[in-house]
Every structure is written in structure tokens, then in C-alpha cells.
Tab-separated table of C-alpha atoms in Angstrom:
chain	number	residue	atom	x	y	z
A	14	MET	CA	47.235	-47.085	-8.587
A	15	ASN	CA	48.841	-46.905	-5.527
A	16	LYS	CA	48.847	-43.269	-4.872
A	17	PHE	CA	46.925	-41.380	-2.749
A	18	ILE	CA	45.343	-39.208	-5.894
A	19	ASP	CA	45.960	-39.918	-9.565
A	20	PHE	CA	46.172	-36.337	-10.343
A	21	ASN	CA	46.572	-37.303	-14.229
A	22	PHE	CA	42.701	-38.948	-13.630
A	23	LEU	CA	41.762	-36.327	-11.892
A	24	PHE	CA	42.811	-33.413	-14.517
A	25	GLU	CA	41.340	-35.453	-17.323
A	26	SER	CA	38.047	-36.302	-15.437
A	27	ILE	CA	37.498	-32.651	-14.768
A	28	LYS	CA	37.917	-31.664	-18.740
A	29	MET	CA	35.595	-34.143	-19.667
A	30	ILE	CA	32.903	-33.427	-16.927
A	31	ILE	CA	32.976	-29.702	-16.839
A	32	VAL	CA	31.621	-30.169	-20.900
A	33	TYR	CA	28.325	-30.500	-18.683
A	34	LEU	CA	28.398	-27.654	-17.136
A	35	PRO	CA	26.420	-25.812	-19.500
A	36	LEU	CA	23.115	-27.956	-18.575
A	37	THR	CA	23.533	-27.774	-14.651
A	38	LEU	CA	23.578	-23.934	-15.096
A	39	GLN	CA	20.601	-23.857	-17.627
A	40	LEU	CA	18.644	-25.857	-15.688
A	41	THR	CA	19.547	-23.923	-12.652
A	42	PHE	CA	18.608	-20.727	-13.824
A	43	ILE	CA	15.513	-21.475	-15.986
A	44	SER	CA	13.971	-23.098	-13.031
A	45	MET	CA	15.048	-20.104	-10.935
A	46	LEU	CA	13.774	-17.800	-13.014
A	47	LEU	CA	9.917	-19.969	-13.127
A	48	GLY	CA	10.233	-20.349	-9.278
A	49	LEU	CA	10.428	-16.826	-8.827
A	50	ILE	CA	7.397	-15.881	-10.839
A	51	ILE	CA	5.705	-18.528	-9.384
A	52	GLY	CA	6.641	-17.423	-5.902
A	53	LEU	CA	5.857	-13.599	-6.244
A	54	PHE	CA	2.513	-14.962	-7.684
A	55	THR	CA	1.897	-17.158	-4.752
A	56	ALA	CA	2.880	-14.431	-2.419
A	57	LEU	CA	0.551	-11.855	-3.787
A	58	THR	CA	-2.380	-14.243	-3.689
A	59	ARG	CA	-1.564	-14.542	0.274
A	60	ILE	CA	-0.407	-10.537	0.588
A	61	TYR	CA	-4.094	-10.110	-0.897
A	62	LYS	CA	-5.462	-12.379	0.753
A	63	ILE	CA	-7.287	-13.596	-2.688
A	64	ALA	CA	-9.832	-16.017	-1.807
A	65	VAL	CA	-9.588	-19.665	-2.741
A	66	LEU	CA	-5.981	-18.845	-4.370
A	67	LYS	CA	-4.442	-18.171	-1.153
A	68	GLN	CA	-5.595	-21.324	-0.012
A	69	LEU	CA	-4.184	-22.986	-2.647
A	70	SER	CA	-1.078	-21.195	-2.567
A	71	THR	CA	-0.487	-22.124	1.272
A	72	PHE	CA	-1.689	-25.561	0.702
A	73	TYR	CA	0.962	-25.960	-2.210
A	74	ILE	CA	3.724	-24.555	-0.117
A	75	SER	CA	3.124	-26.649	2.662
A	76	TYR	CA	3.226	-29.784	0.439
A	77	ILE	CA	6.318	-28.467	-1.242
A	78	ARG	CA	8.291	-27.891	1.953
A	79	GLY	CA	7.096	-30.871	3.869
A	80	THR	CA	8.163	-33.608	1.157
A	81	PRO	CA	11.681	-34.276	-0.369
A	82	LEU	CA	13.150	-33.007	-3.379
A	83	LEU	CA	13.585	-36.451	-4.937
A	84	VAL	CA	10.067	-37.790	-4.396
A	85	GLN	CA	8.926	-34.257	-6.324
A	86	LEU	CA	11.115	-35.198	-9.123
A	87	TYR	CA	10.071	-38.808	-9.375
A	88	LEU	CA	6.343	-37.435	-8.939
A	89	VAL	CA	6.917	-35.028	-12.093
A	90	TYR	CA	8.750	-37.528	-13.657
A	91	TYR	CA	6.062	-40.022	-13.843
A	92	GLY	CA	3.261	-37.729	-13.351
A	93	VAL	CA	3.704	-35.529	-16.295
A	94	PRO	CA	3.440	-38.280	-19.111
A	95	ARG	CA	0.014	-39.441	-17.369
A	96	ILE	CA	-1.515	-36.214	-17.363
A	97	LEU	CA	-0.369	-35.612	-20.822
A	98	TYR	CA	-1.773	-38.781	-21.696
A	99	ILE	CA	-4.807	-38.086	-20.338
A	100	PHE	CA	-5.164	-34.823	-22.191
A	101	GLN	CA	-4.567	-36.231	-25.601
A	102	THR	CA	-6.848	-39.364	-25.041
A	103	GLN	CA	-9.632	-37.376	-23.429
A	104	TYR	CA	-9.400	-33.851	-24.736
A	105	ASP	CA	-7.651	-34.408	-27.838
A	106	LEU	CA	-4.951	-31.571	-26.382
A	107	PHE	CA	-1.387	-31.691	-27.488
A	108	ASP	CA	-1.471	-34.109	-29.858
A	109	ASN	CA	1.367	-33.026	-31.231
A	110	ILE	CA	3.457	-33.580	-28.258
A	111	SER	CA	4.738	-37.572	-27.818
A	112	VAL	CA	4.351	-38.947	-24.661
A	113	ASN	CA	7.588	-40.520	-24.792
A	114	GLY	CA	9.178	-37.777	-26.283
A	115	ILE	CA	9.315	-35.366	-23.113
A	116	SER	CA	12.883	-34.561	-22.561
A	117	PRO	CA	14.096	-35.637	-18.909
A	118	GLU	CA	15.660	-32.271	-18.978
A	119	PHE	CA	12.254	-30.284	-19.305
A	120	ILE	CA	10.880	-33.023	-16.567
A	121	ALA	CA	13.593	-31.894	-14.099
A	122	THR	CA	13.316	-27.962	-14.801
A	123	ILE	CA	9.609	-28.173	-14.011
A	124	ALA	CA	10.165	-30.439	-11.133
A	125	PHE	CA	12.743	-27.865	-9.915
A	126	ALA	CA	10.269	-24.708	-10.877
A	127	ILE	CA	7.520	-26.590	-8.422
A	128	ASN	CA	10.105	-26.846	-5.600
A	129	LEU	CA	11.748	-23.254	-6.195
A	130	GLY	CA	8.245	-21.870	-6.378
A	131	ALA	CA	7.288	-22.540	-2.546
A	132	TYR	CA	10.847	-21.764	-0.948
A	133	LEU	CA	11.032	-18.563	-2.854
A	134	SER	CA	7.042	-17.799	-2.143
A	135	GLU	CA	8.205	-17.458	1.256
A	136	THR	CA	11.230	-15.160	0.699
A	137	ILE	CA	9.571	-13.022	-1.308
A	138	ARG	CA	6.257	-12.678	0.859
A	139	ALA	CA	8.864	-11.854	3.733
A	140	ALA	CA	10.300	-9.130	1.820
A	141	ILE	CA	7.597	-7.378	0.292
A	142	GLU	CA	6.337	-7.212	3.784
A	143	SER	CA	9.327	-5.618	5.126
A	144	VAL	CA	8.453	-2.723	3.477
A	145	ASP	CA	7.034	-0.185	5.643
A	146	ARG	CA	3.463	0.956	5.331
A	147	GLY	CA	4.331	4.342	5.755
A	148	GLN	CA	5.532	4.474	1.836
A	149	PHE	CA	2.545	2.516	0.533
A	150	GLU	CA	0.611	5.327	2.320
A	151	ALA	CA	2.467	8.092	0.800
A	152	ALA	CA	2.220	6.809	-2.839
A	153	SER	CA	-1.640	6.089	-2.185
A	154	SER	CA	-1.587	9.890	-0.790
A	155	ILE	CA	-0.862	11.128	-4.216
A	156	GLY	CA	-2.804	8.664	-6.144
A	157	LEU	CA	-0.752	6.214	-7.353
A	158	SER	CA	-2.686	2.648	-8.195
A	159	GLN	CA	-2.153	-0.341	-6.366
A	160	THR	CA	0.039	-1.734	-9.241
A	161	GLN	CA	2.144	1.081	-9.353
A	162	ILE	CA	3.118	1.077	-5.764
A	163	MET	CA	3.944	-2.601	-6.677
A	164	LEU	CA	6.135	-2.068	-9.312
A	165	LYS	CA	7.732	1.230	-8.673
A	166	ILE	CA	8.276	1.219	-4.723
A	167	VAL	CA	7.402	-1.994	-2.874
A	168	LEU	CA	9.260	-4.607	-5.653
A	169	PRO	CA	12.105	-2.766	-6.303
A	170	GLN	CA	12.993	-2.470	-2.249
A	171	ALA	CA	11.492	-6.217	-1.961
A	172	ALA	CA	13.971	-7.164	-4.228
A	173	VAL	CA	16.883	-5.655	-2.119
A	174	ALA	CA	15.411	-7.073	0.854
A	175	ALA	CA	15.453	-10.623	-0.794
A	176	LEU	CA	18.695	-11.001	-2.439
A	177	PRO	CA	20.513	-12.366	0.296
A	178	ASN	CA	18.241	-15.225	0.230
A	179	ILE	CA	17.418	-15.915	-3.087
A	180	GLY	CA	21.178	-16.295	-3.643
A	181	ASN	CA	20.883	-18.432	-0.998
A	182	THR	CA	18.652	-20.552	-2.927
A	183	LEU	CA	20.473	-20.299	-5.776
A	184	ILE	CA	23.469	-21.661	-4.532
A	185	SER	CA	21.517	-24.654	-3.181
A	186	THR	CA	20.213	-25.216	-6.547
A	187	ILE	CA	22.982	-25.744	-8.170
A	188	LYS	CA	24.143	-28.323	-5.650
A	189	ASP	CA	20.477	-29.942	-5.525
A	190	THR	CA	20.511	-29.942	-9.399
A	191	SER	CA	23.039	-33.346	-8.754
A	192	LEU	CA	19.583	-35.158	-8.054
A	193	VAL	CA	18.390	-35.222	-11.484
A	194	PHE	CA	20.941	-38.408	-12.877
A	195	THR	CA	17.709	-40.511	-10.929
A	196	ILE	CA	15.695	-39.343	-13.951
A	197	THR	CA	18.191	-39.752	-16.308
A	198	VAL	CA	19.308	-36.402	-16.985
A	199	ILE	CA	22.971	-36.540	-17.799
A	200	ASP	CA	24.435	-33.786	-16.162
A	201	ILE	CA	27.824	-32.854	-14.499
A	202	MET	CA	27.121	-35.337	-11.461
A	203	ALA	CA	25.710	-38.145	-13.897
A	204	GLU	CA	28.923	-37.753	-16.087
A	205	ALA	CA	31.289	-38.033	-13.014
A	206	LYS	CA	29.289	-41.066	-11.976
A	207	ILE	CA	29.688	-42.636	-15.662
A	208	ILE	CA	33.574	-42.054	-15.903
A	209	GLY	CA	33.750	-43.740	-12.385
A	210	ALA	CA	32.193	-46.343	-12.932
A	211	ARG	CA	34.536	-47.266	-15.983
A	212	GLY	CA	36.702	-48.580	-13.305
A	213	LEU	CA	39.219	-45.989	-12.974
A	214	GLY	CA	38.298	-44.667	-9.746
A	215	TYR	CA	35.736	-42.501	-8.072
A	216	PHE	CA	37.418	-41.127	-5.794
A	217	GLU	CA	38.995	-38.773	-8.057
A	218	VAL	CA	35.924	-37.953	-10.249
A	219	TYR	CA	34.226	-37.012	-7.218
A	220	ILE	CA	37.013	-34.669	-6.283
A	221	ALA	CA	36.665	-33.320	-9.388
A	222	VAL	CA	32.986	-32.769	-9.468
A	223	SER	CA	33.299	-31.225	-6.165
A	224	LEU	CA	35.879	-28.696	-7.393
A	225	ILE	CA	33.441	-27.776	-10.054
A	226	TYR	CA	30.423	-27.343	-8.449
A	227	TRP	CA	32.462	-25.208	-6.033
A	228	ALA	CA	34.154	-22.916	-8.258
A	229	THR	CA	31.007	-22.074	-9.770
A	230	CYS	CA	29.297	-21.464	-6.256
A	231	MET	CA	31.868	-19.149	-5.752
A	232	ILE	CA	32.181	-17.006	-9.097
A	233	ILE	CA	27.953	-17.043	-8.500
A	234	VAL	CA	28.619	-15.804	-5.118
A	235	LYS	CA	30.827	-13.348	-6.150
A	236	PHE	CA	28.627	-11.908	-9.117
A	237	LEU	CA	25.525	-12.067	-6.276
A	238	ASN	CA	27.521	-9.616	-4.092
A	239	LEU	CA	28.599	-7.271	-6.707
A	240	TYR	CA	24.860	-6.856	-7.805
A	241	GLU	CA	23.718	-6.621	-3.853
A	242	ARG	CA	25.748	-3.711	-3.586
A	243	HIS	CA	24.690	-2.320	-6.826
A	244	LEU	CA	21.052	-2.921	-5.587
A	245	LYS	CA	22.024	-1.179	-2.133
A	246	ARG	CA	23.262	2.042	-3.555
A	247	TYR	CA	20.396	3.639	-1.730
A	248	GLU	CA	20.824	2.885	1.185
A	249	ARG	CA	24.437	4.246	1.648
A	250	GLY	CA	24.819	6.672	4.672
A	251	ILE	CA	24.943	10.698	4.608
A	252	VAL	CA	27.285	11.897	2.208
B	23	MET	CA	-13.380	25.429	-0.595
B	24	ILE	CA	-13.462	22.234	1.072
B	25	LYS	CA	-16.670	20.825	3.548
B	26	LEU	CA	-16.604	17.656	5.482
B	27	HIS	CA	-20.018	16.980	6.512
B	28	ASN	CA	-20.780	14.358	9.483
B	29	ILE	CA	-17.537	12.108	9.344
B	30	HIS	CA	-18.017	9.196	11.595
B	31	LYS	CA	-15.140	6.866	12.050
B	32	TYR	CA	-15.065	3.562	13.536
B	33	PHE	CA	-12.003	1.303	14.757
B	34	SER	CA	-13.863	-1.750	14.936
B	35	LYS	CA	-16.185	-0.634	18.163
B	36	HIS	CA	-13.979	2.155	18.802
B	37	HIS	CA	-15.870	5.583	18.025
B	38	VAL	CA	-12.850	7.956	17.181
B	39	LEU	CA	-14.613	10.498	15.053
B	40	LYS	CA	-18.192	11.216	16.474
B	41	GLY	CA	-19.836	13.909	13.194
B	42	VAL	CA	-17.196	16.201	12.796
B	43	ASP	CA	-18.560	19.212	10.348
B	44	LEU	CA	-15.543	21.569	9.071
B	45	THR	CA	-15.663	23.927	6.646
B	46	VAL	CA	-12.083	25.479	4.655
B	47	GLU	CA	-12.155	28.375	2.703
B	48	ASN	CA	-9.757	28.454	-0.343
B	49	GLY	CA	-6.492	29.827	0.806
B	50	GLU	CA	-6.943	29.520	4.512
B	51	VAL	CA	-4.864	27.986	7.120
B	52	ILE	CA	-6.605	25.957	9.709
B	53	VAL	CA	-4.812	24.505	12.585
B	54	ILE	CA	-5.835	21.485	14.260
B	55	LEU	CA	-4.823	21.120	18.036
B	56	GLY	CA	-6.107	19.186	20.585
B	57	PRO	CA	-5.088	15.729	23.254
B	58	SER	CA	-3.507	12.374	21.771
B	59	GLY	CA	-6.252	10.551	20.869
B	60	SER	CA	-8.964	13.064	20.277
B	61	GLY	CA	-8.827	12.409	16.452
B	62	LYS	CA	-6.996	14.984	15.025
B	63	SER	CA	-5.131	12.394	12.603
B	64	THR	CA	-7.753	10.094	11.992
B	65	LEU	CA	-9.845	13.472	10.704
B	66	LEU	CA	-7.187	14.146	8.540
B	67	ARG	CA	-6.488	10.756	6.946
B	68	CYS	CA	-10.025	10.544	6.697
B	69	ILE	CA	-10.032	13.510	4.016
B	70	ASN	CA	-8.196	11.421	1.956
B	71	PHE	CA	-9.141	8.465	2.588
B	72	LEU	CA	-6.378	6.563	3.859
B	73	GLU	CA	-8.932	5.755	6.413
B	74	HIS	CA	-12.536	5.315	4.979
B	75	PRO	CA	-14.729	7.071	6.824
B	76	SER	CA	-17.259	5.049	8.450
B	77	CYS	CA	-20.055	7.729	7.137
B	78	GLY	CA	-20.028	11.437	6.078
B	79	ILE	CA	-19.388	13.475	2.782
B	80	ILE	CA	-16.241	15.241	1.676
B	81	ASP	CA	-16.764	17.970	-0.789
B	82	ILE	CA	-13.160	19.453	-2.644
B	83	ASN	CA	-14.389	22.244	-4.830
B	84	GLY	CA	-17.574	20.730	-5.535
B	85	MET	CA	-16.562	17.282	-6.182
B	86	LYS	CA	-18.701	15.239	-3.490
B	87	ILE	CA	-17.638	11.909	-2.236
B	88	ASP	CA	-19.909	9.731	-0.130
B	89	SER	CA	-17.903	7.611	1.741
B	90	GLU	CA	-20.596	5.119	1.739
B	91	THR	CA	-20.979	4.932	-2.439
B	92	ALA	CA	-17.036	5.891	-3.023
B	93	SER	CA	-15.908	3.907	-5.632
B	94	LYS	CA	-11.955	3.551	-6.264
B	95	LYS	CA	-12.021	6.068	-9.086
B	96	ASP	CA	-13.563	8.659	-6.788
B	97	ILE	CA	-11.308	7.928	-3.978
B	98	ARG	CA	-8.004	8.195	-6.656
B	99	ALA	CA	-10.056	11.754	-7.707
B	100	LEU	CA	-9.721	13.062	-4.266
B	101	ARG	CA	-6.361	11.817	-3.520
B	102	MET	CA	-5.288	13.774	-6.345
B	103	SER	CA	-6.658	16.846	-5.368
B	104	THR	CA	-5.310	16.525	-2.081
B	105	ALA	CA	-1.758	15.773	-0.826
B	106	MET	CA	-0.518	15.000	2.553
B	107	VAL	CA	2.735	15.380	4.611
B	108	PHE	CA	3.806	12.578	7.458
B	109	GLN	CA	5.161	12.648	10.860
B	110	GLN	CA	7.622	9.993	9.071
B	111	TYR	CA	8.404	11.931	6.248
B	112	ASN	CA	7.479	8.375	3.904
B	113	LEU	CA	9.578	9.243	1.110
B	114	PHE	CA	10.284	6.568	-1.102
B	115	LYS	CA	13.601	4.804	-0.014
B	116	ASN	CA	14.805	3.107	-3.688
B	117	LEU	CA	14.275	6.889	-5.684
B	118	THR	CA	16.364	10.354	-5.322
B	119	ALA	CA	14.693	13.370	-3.802
B	120	LEU	CA	13.943	14.145	-7.374
B	121	GLN	CA	12.262	10.889	-8.322
B	122	ASN	CA	10.162	11.353	-5.443
B	123	VAL	CA	9.099	14.543	-6.934
B	124	THR	CA	8.632	13.764	-10.411
B	125	LEU	CA	6.957	10.124	-9.300
B	126	GLY	CA	3.493	11.555	-9.076
B	127	LEU	CA	3.811	13.683	-12.070
B	128	THR	CA	4.722	11.041	-14.247
B	129	SER	CA	2.649	8.216	-13.109
B	130	VAL	CA	-0.476	9.718	-11.804
B	131	LYS	CA	-0.550	13.157	-14.164
B	132	LYS	CA	1.158	11.535	-17.126
B	133	ILE	CA	3.533	14.717	-17.700
B	134	ASP	CA	6.554	13.645	-19.348
B	135	GLU	CA	9.798	12.763	-18.330
B	136	LYS	CA	11.553	16.201	-18.754
B	137	LYS	CA	8.525	18.646	-17.803
B	138	ALA	CA	8.297	16.653	-14.787
B	139	ARG	CA	11.989	16.748	-13.826
B	140	LYS	CA	11.803	20.951	-14.603
B	141	ILE	CA	8.676	21.382	-12.014
B	142	ALA	CA	10.624	19.231	-9.734
B	143	GLN	CA	13.658	21.150	-9.671
B	144	GLN	CA	11.749	24.328	-9.025
B	145	LEU	CA	9.606	22.817	-6.346
B	146	LEU	CA	13.097	21.437	-4.689
B	147	ASN	CA	14.573	25.032	-5.353
B	148	ARG	CA	11.806	26.243	-3.465
B	149	VAL	CA	12.382	24.441	-0.564
B	150	GLY	CA	15.867	25.042	-0.452
B	151	LEU	CA	17.172	21.699	-1.572
B	152	ASN	CA	18.763	22.625	-5.008
B	153	ASP	CA	22.061	20.957	-4.196
B	154	ARG	CA	20.393	17.318	-2.776
B	155	MET	CA	18.298	16.700	-6.198
B	156	LYS	CA	20.195	13.216	-6.361
B	157	TYR	CA	20.737	12.368	-3.237
B	158	TYR	CA	18.561	9.253	-1.596
B	159	PRO	CA	16.458	9.604	1.227
B	160	SER	CA	18.974	7.636	3.626
B	161	GLN	CA	21.685	10.569	2.596
B	162	LEU	CA	19.317	12.938	3.699
B	163	SER	CA	18.730	14.638	7.337
B	164	GLY	CA	15.262	14.368	8.826
B	165	GLY	CA	14.660	18.237	8.229
B	166	GLN	CA	15.585	17.615	4.517
B	167	GLN	CA	13.520	14.463	4.189
B	168	GLN	CA	10.486	16.552	5.415
B	169	ARG	CA	11.422	19.278	2.921
B	170	VAL	CA	11.422	16.580	0.047
B	171	ALA	CA	8.004	15.371	0.965
B	172	ILE	CA	6.299	18.693	1.456
B	173	ALA	CA	8.081	19.290	-2.673
B	174	ARG	CA	6.320	15.875	-3.113
B	175	ALA	CA	3.217	16.927	-1.741
B	176	LEU	CA	3.120	20.240	-3.791
B	177	ALA	CA	4.219	18.595	-7.194
B	178	LEU	CA	0.355	17.623	-7.906
B	179	LYS	CA	-0.774	21.135	-7.038
B	180	PRO	CA	-3.277	19.870	-4.788
B	181	ASP	CA	-6.351	21.841	-3.784
B	182	ILE	CA	-5.678	21.206	-0.136
B	183	LEU	CA	-2.224	20.099	1.509
B	184	LEU	CA	-2.886	18.124	4.778
B	185	PHE	CA	0.211	17.974	7.372
B	186	ASP	CA	0.107	15.126	9.730
B	187	GLU	CA	2.316	16.500	12.918
B	188	PRO	CA	4.912	17.292	10.541
B	189	THR	CA	7.833	18.143	12.587
B	190	SER	CA	7.155	15.559	15.690
B	191	ALA	CA	9.590	13.325	14.613
B	192	LEU	CA	12.679	15.566	13.644
B	193	ASP	CA	15.538	16.701	15.999
B	194	PRO	CA	14.639	19.715	17.842
B	195	GLU	CA	17.354	21.459	15.745
B	196	LEU	CA	15.899	20.859	12.223
B	197	VAL	CA	12.132	22.001	13.486
B	198	ASP	CA	12.897	25.498	12.211
B	199	GLU	CA	13.803	24.667	8.442
B	200	VAL	CA	10.784	22.678	7.922
B	201	LEU	CA	8.242	25.282	9.946
B	202	SER	CA	9.731	27.845	8.052
B	203	THR	CA	9.243	26.279	4.799
B	204	ILE	CA	5.435	25.437	5.299
B	205	LYS	CA	4.925	29.170	6.625
B	206	GLN	CA	6.157	30.361	3.242
B	207	LEU	CA	3.654	27.922	1.780
B	208	ALA	CA	0.973	29.426	4.214
B	209	ASN	CA	1.924	33.133	2.957
B	210	GLU	CA	1.725	32.047	-0.800
B	211	GLY	CA	-1.817	31.463	-0.170
B	212	ASN	CA	-1.950	27.540	-0.054
B	213	THR	CA	-5.260	25.825	1.400
B	214	MET	CA	-4.071	23.919	4.396
B	215	ILE	CA	-4.708	22.101	7.280
B	216	ILE	CA	-2.045	21.444	10.008
B	217	VAL	CA	-1.983	19.004	13.100
B	218	THR	CA	0.370	20.343	15.187
B	219	HIS	CA	1.983	20.297	18.688
B	220	GLU	CA	3.783	23.289	17.945
B	221	LEU	CA	1.776	25.711	19.528
B	222	GLY	CA	3.732	28.934	18.507
B	223	PHE	CA	3.852	27.914	15.083
B	224	ALA	CA	-0.079	27.403	15.177
B	225	ARG	CA	-0.223	30.814	16.407
B	226	GLU	CA	1.943	32.277	13.991
B	227	VAL	CA	0.635	30.436	11.026
B	228	ALA	CA	-3.303	29.751	11.240
B	229	ASP	CA	-5.771	31.797	10.375
B	230	ARG	CA	-8.197	29.609	12.384
B	231	VAL	CA	-7.340	27.392	15.103
B	232	ILE	CA	-9.416	24.418	15.885
B	233	LEU	CA	-9.912	22.245	19.378
B	234	MET	CA	-10.385	18.532	19.324
B	235	GLU	CA	-11.584	16.328	22.096
B	236	GLU	CA	-12.788	12.947	21.999
B	237	GLY	CA	-13.784	12.645	18.269
B	238	LEU	CA	-15.441	16.177	18.049
B	239	ILE	CA	-14.911	19.984	17.372
B	240	ILE	CA	-15.101	21.468	20.812
B	241	GLU	CA	-13.856	25.254	19.979
B	242	GLU	CA	-12.909	26.658	16.886
B	243	GLY	CA	-12.293	30.493	15.689
B	244	PRO	CA	-9.559	32.962	14.911
B	245	VAL	CA	-6.365	32.504	16.207
B	246	GLU	CA	-5.744	35.268	18.765
B	247	LYS	CA	-9.297	34.319	20.205
B	248	ILE	CA	-8.618	30.846	20.663
B	249	PHE	CA	-5.194	31.348	22.462
B	250	SER	CA	-6.227	35.055	23.993
B	251	ASN	CA	-9.562	34.492	24.965
B	252	PRO	CA	-11.067	30.809	24.613
B	253	VAL	CA	-14.625	30.117	25.369
B	254	GLU	CA	-14.586	26.635	26.784
B	255	GLU	CA	-12.793	25.530	29.726
B	256	ARG	CA	-11.280	22.625	28.380
B	257	THR	CA	-9.446	24.449	25.665
B	258	ARG	CA	-7.926	26.759	28.310
B	259	LYS	CA	-6.988	23.495	30.141
B	260	PHE	CA	-5.520	21.857	26.577
B	261	LEU	CA	-3.654	24.889	25.983
B	262	GLY	CA	-2.389	25.912	29.658
B	263	LYS	CA	-1.016	21.933	29.965
B	264	ALA	CA	0.464	21.983	26.245
B	265	LEU	CA	2.137	25.452	27.176
B	266	LYS	CA	3.670	23.782	30.327
B	267	ARG	CA	4.810	20.892	28.395
B	268	PHE	CA	6.539	22.865	25.289
B	269	ILE	CA	7.388	25.793	26.953
B	270	ILE	CA	7.241	28.057	23.908
B	271	GLU	CA	7.490	32.075	24.642
B	272	PRO	CA	5.838	30.720	27.730
B	273	ASN	CA	5.799	34.048	29.338
B	274	ASP	CA	3.394	36.284	26.850
B	275	ILE	CA	1.020	32.813	25.896
B	276	LYS	CA	0.190	32.738	29.887
B	277	LEU	CA	-0.317	36.187	30.959
B	278	GLU	CA	-2.916	36.498	27.899
B	279	LEU	CA	-4.181	32.859	29.056
B	280	GLY	CA	-4.254	33.886	32.555
B	281	VAL	CA	-2.388	31.051	33.468
B	282	GLU	CA	-1.102	31.264	37.029
B	283	LYS	CA	3.068	31.066	37.022
């Protein structure tokens, strides 16, 4: 091994690592979806100033944004089995699930969803508040209910406003999933470590994994741009 | 018939409306004039509860709503029988001109999509926008947007149309197309209350003119009487000042008012 890069090994590594890409993507997209739901819900409690829930949301966002993702992963990894154990022994709930049988992928998805919910909540809140008040008034003045106004007028416009930020969060999440090897999930990063550890050269495997992350992100960015253009069709100027 | 009884509005400690009574007959066109801050827009917005009146009763063709006991359902019913045209148009930016008009029909009145589209097309025709149905608000000029807003307001067949300075945000050359649309509606016998600064237009379109100052109606009467022979000195002063500012048909109105040149 006197070459700077062993290209053969690099290509071999890519082939082996890419097998785990679907897991990385699945983890990213499912937790993103759950995060959006949590984010929307917490954003609404703050916009409508719902007592108690609003304070809880504020606390949740502050806590998640103020602690490292890695710590949150560990907390969920060790916390979920304990909570489940308490439910089972004290309330006879969820008896069909084995405490030791919870998959680390599931734990990782939950941890990422909780983390993303907090960041997306702020994004969604800002986007909803960016829709001008006048349209809200016009919609109420023709008798639309609060829910109808939200669904038909505010959220479609807020989605457009939020998309660039949501896209950034999505890209970050793909890269952040490289932390899940710490809780025993085998994703592309974990596989790279395993191959590297076989003694054939860490440098090549890390180049391989970086190329896979990069290509994935570029493809997603491309799609996001197209989607954004589609959503923004109503912002075109005078024809 | 629309009756407002003893409408008060406070913004925290600021007393904006100090007990306004007003009766509007069906088919009547009322123009409200008055200096900025006199409560004209607030009064208009109280009629459909965009501002919740601090106290007072609103009666639209027998549907009586007391501001102190009004439920959400009452307010929605009231809003369905009134419609408002805003200074800033406030079109739904994510919907086309056509969809802006159909939304109220399908979502509030539960009319089916096809029928709603037909009604909307007729209305957009009426305001002269038959070739702009599929355009989004960002693709329309201010005057066109305001005409879509008028069509949207008409769609629900309201008992009364409320216009809140409908031309104030428009470029001068676009004002006429909106005013002529409103004039046409007045001639068709719609009941309307218009807040405006366009005195010439007020004179042409109004059956009755109301002057407000500091949250109260200080004078009301038929349009010719208010313009040519107002009782109140304050009315005279306001009209004189307004004419100097806007210079609409200055000579004939000034002569009638006896304002010195």
C-alpha cells in the first residue's frame, strides 16, 4: 500500500457501503415526517397561545436546542426501555413488546424525530407568521372557520416559505444520521467503520462514505429545488 | 334593513367609537367620510366583527347580534351575510382569481365545485376579468386584484357590502376601473357602506353621506345636502380641507360650499 489512494479498494468499499444507504434514507425521511408533525403541533400551540401546552412546547424546544444530538440519542436509547419496563411492571401495558427486543433503528428514529420536531417547530412558526394578516381577515370575513383558514390559506403559503429551511434541515439530518452507529445501528457510516477496521485502510472507506453522503445530498437538493419552483408557481410576476 | 345600535369600541383605554347608531335601508348606498382616526374603518370592521365591538347591537334583516353575548356561530352567520372589500385587496395569494371567488362558495356555502365555478365565472365576467380567471394575484395589477376582491365579496350574495377605502392603495390611473365597478353595483341596487376619501365618487354614488369625527357621527343626510349645505361647521371645514387636498372637480364644489378660492 504505497499508493496515495487505492482506487480498487475505494470502489469496492462504495459497493459494500451503499447497501446500507436505504437504511440511512429511511431513518432520515421517517424521522423528518414525524418531526414535521411534532413541529407543526408545537408551533400551533404557541401561535394560538394554548395554556400549559404552550409552556411545554417552549420548554421542549429550549431543551432540545440546548443539548447535543449525541446526548439525546443516548437518552432515548437508555430511556425508552426503562419507561417501557415501568409501563409493563406497574400498569400491565405493552406486555407484548420485549424490553430487549426494541430495535436500535426504532430508537434512532424516535430520537431524531424528537430532535427535528424542536428545530422544525421554530421554522414552521416563523413561516406561519409570515403569511400576512390581511388574508386571515379576508378569509374570516367570508365566513371561513379557523381550521379552514389554516388548511386552505395559511399552511399552503407557510409551506412555501418554510421549504428552504426544511430542505436545509433535511440535508443536515442525512449527515447527522452518521451518529447512529453509537447506538449500534448499522448505517453507511457504521459499515464504513467496519470495513475500515478490517485493516485495509480507513482513508479509502471514509472517502467512499463521504462520496455517498455528498451524492445523496446533491440529488435531494436538486429535487428540493424543483419542488420549490413548483410550489412557488403563484409567485410568478405579471404575465 | 341594517341597524347598528350604540356601538362602542375601546382599544385598551383608547375610546375609538363612542356610541354609533346607524340605520341602512335595503338598496341604500352610504358613504362615510371623516378625517383619519375618526373611527370610520373601525365602525365598518365592527359590522362584521373583524373588530369585536366593546358593546352594541348589530341587526341585519332581523338577525340581532349583541356584542356582549355573541357566540362563534353568531359571528359566522353575521359574516356570511356581510362581505368586505379591503384597502389592500387581501386576495388569497396561493389561489387563482377564480379559486379566490369559489372558496367561499364551496367551503362556507357548501355549493358543489362545478356550480361554484359557474357562479364565479359569471361574477368575474361582471367585473370585467373574464380573461384573467386562471391568474394568480401576483400576476394581476392592483385594480384587477381589487376587482377580484369585489367578485369574491359578491359571491356569497351578502345582505350588505362593506368597502374599506377600496381605492386608497391603488395607483391613480387604476382608481377609475374600480370605482366604475362599484358604481355599477350601486346602480344594481346592492346595499353598501363605503368608507372613502374620493369625494367626487362619494357624490356620484351615495344616497346618503355620513360624517364621522372622534368616534361619533356628527352629521348625516342626503348627498346633495351635505355637499352643498352642511349644517355643521366641522363638516364644512372637513370638506373644504379634503377638497384642497384631493382637488376633485374643485370649482363647482368649492362654489357650492362657499369656500374661498
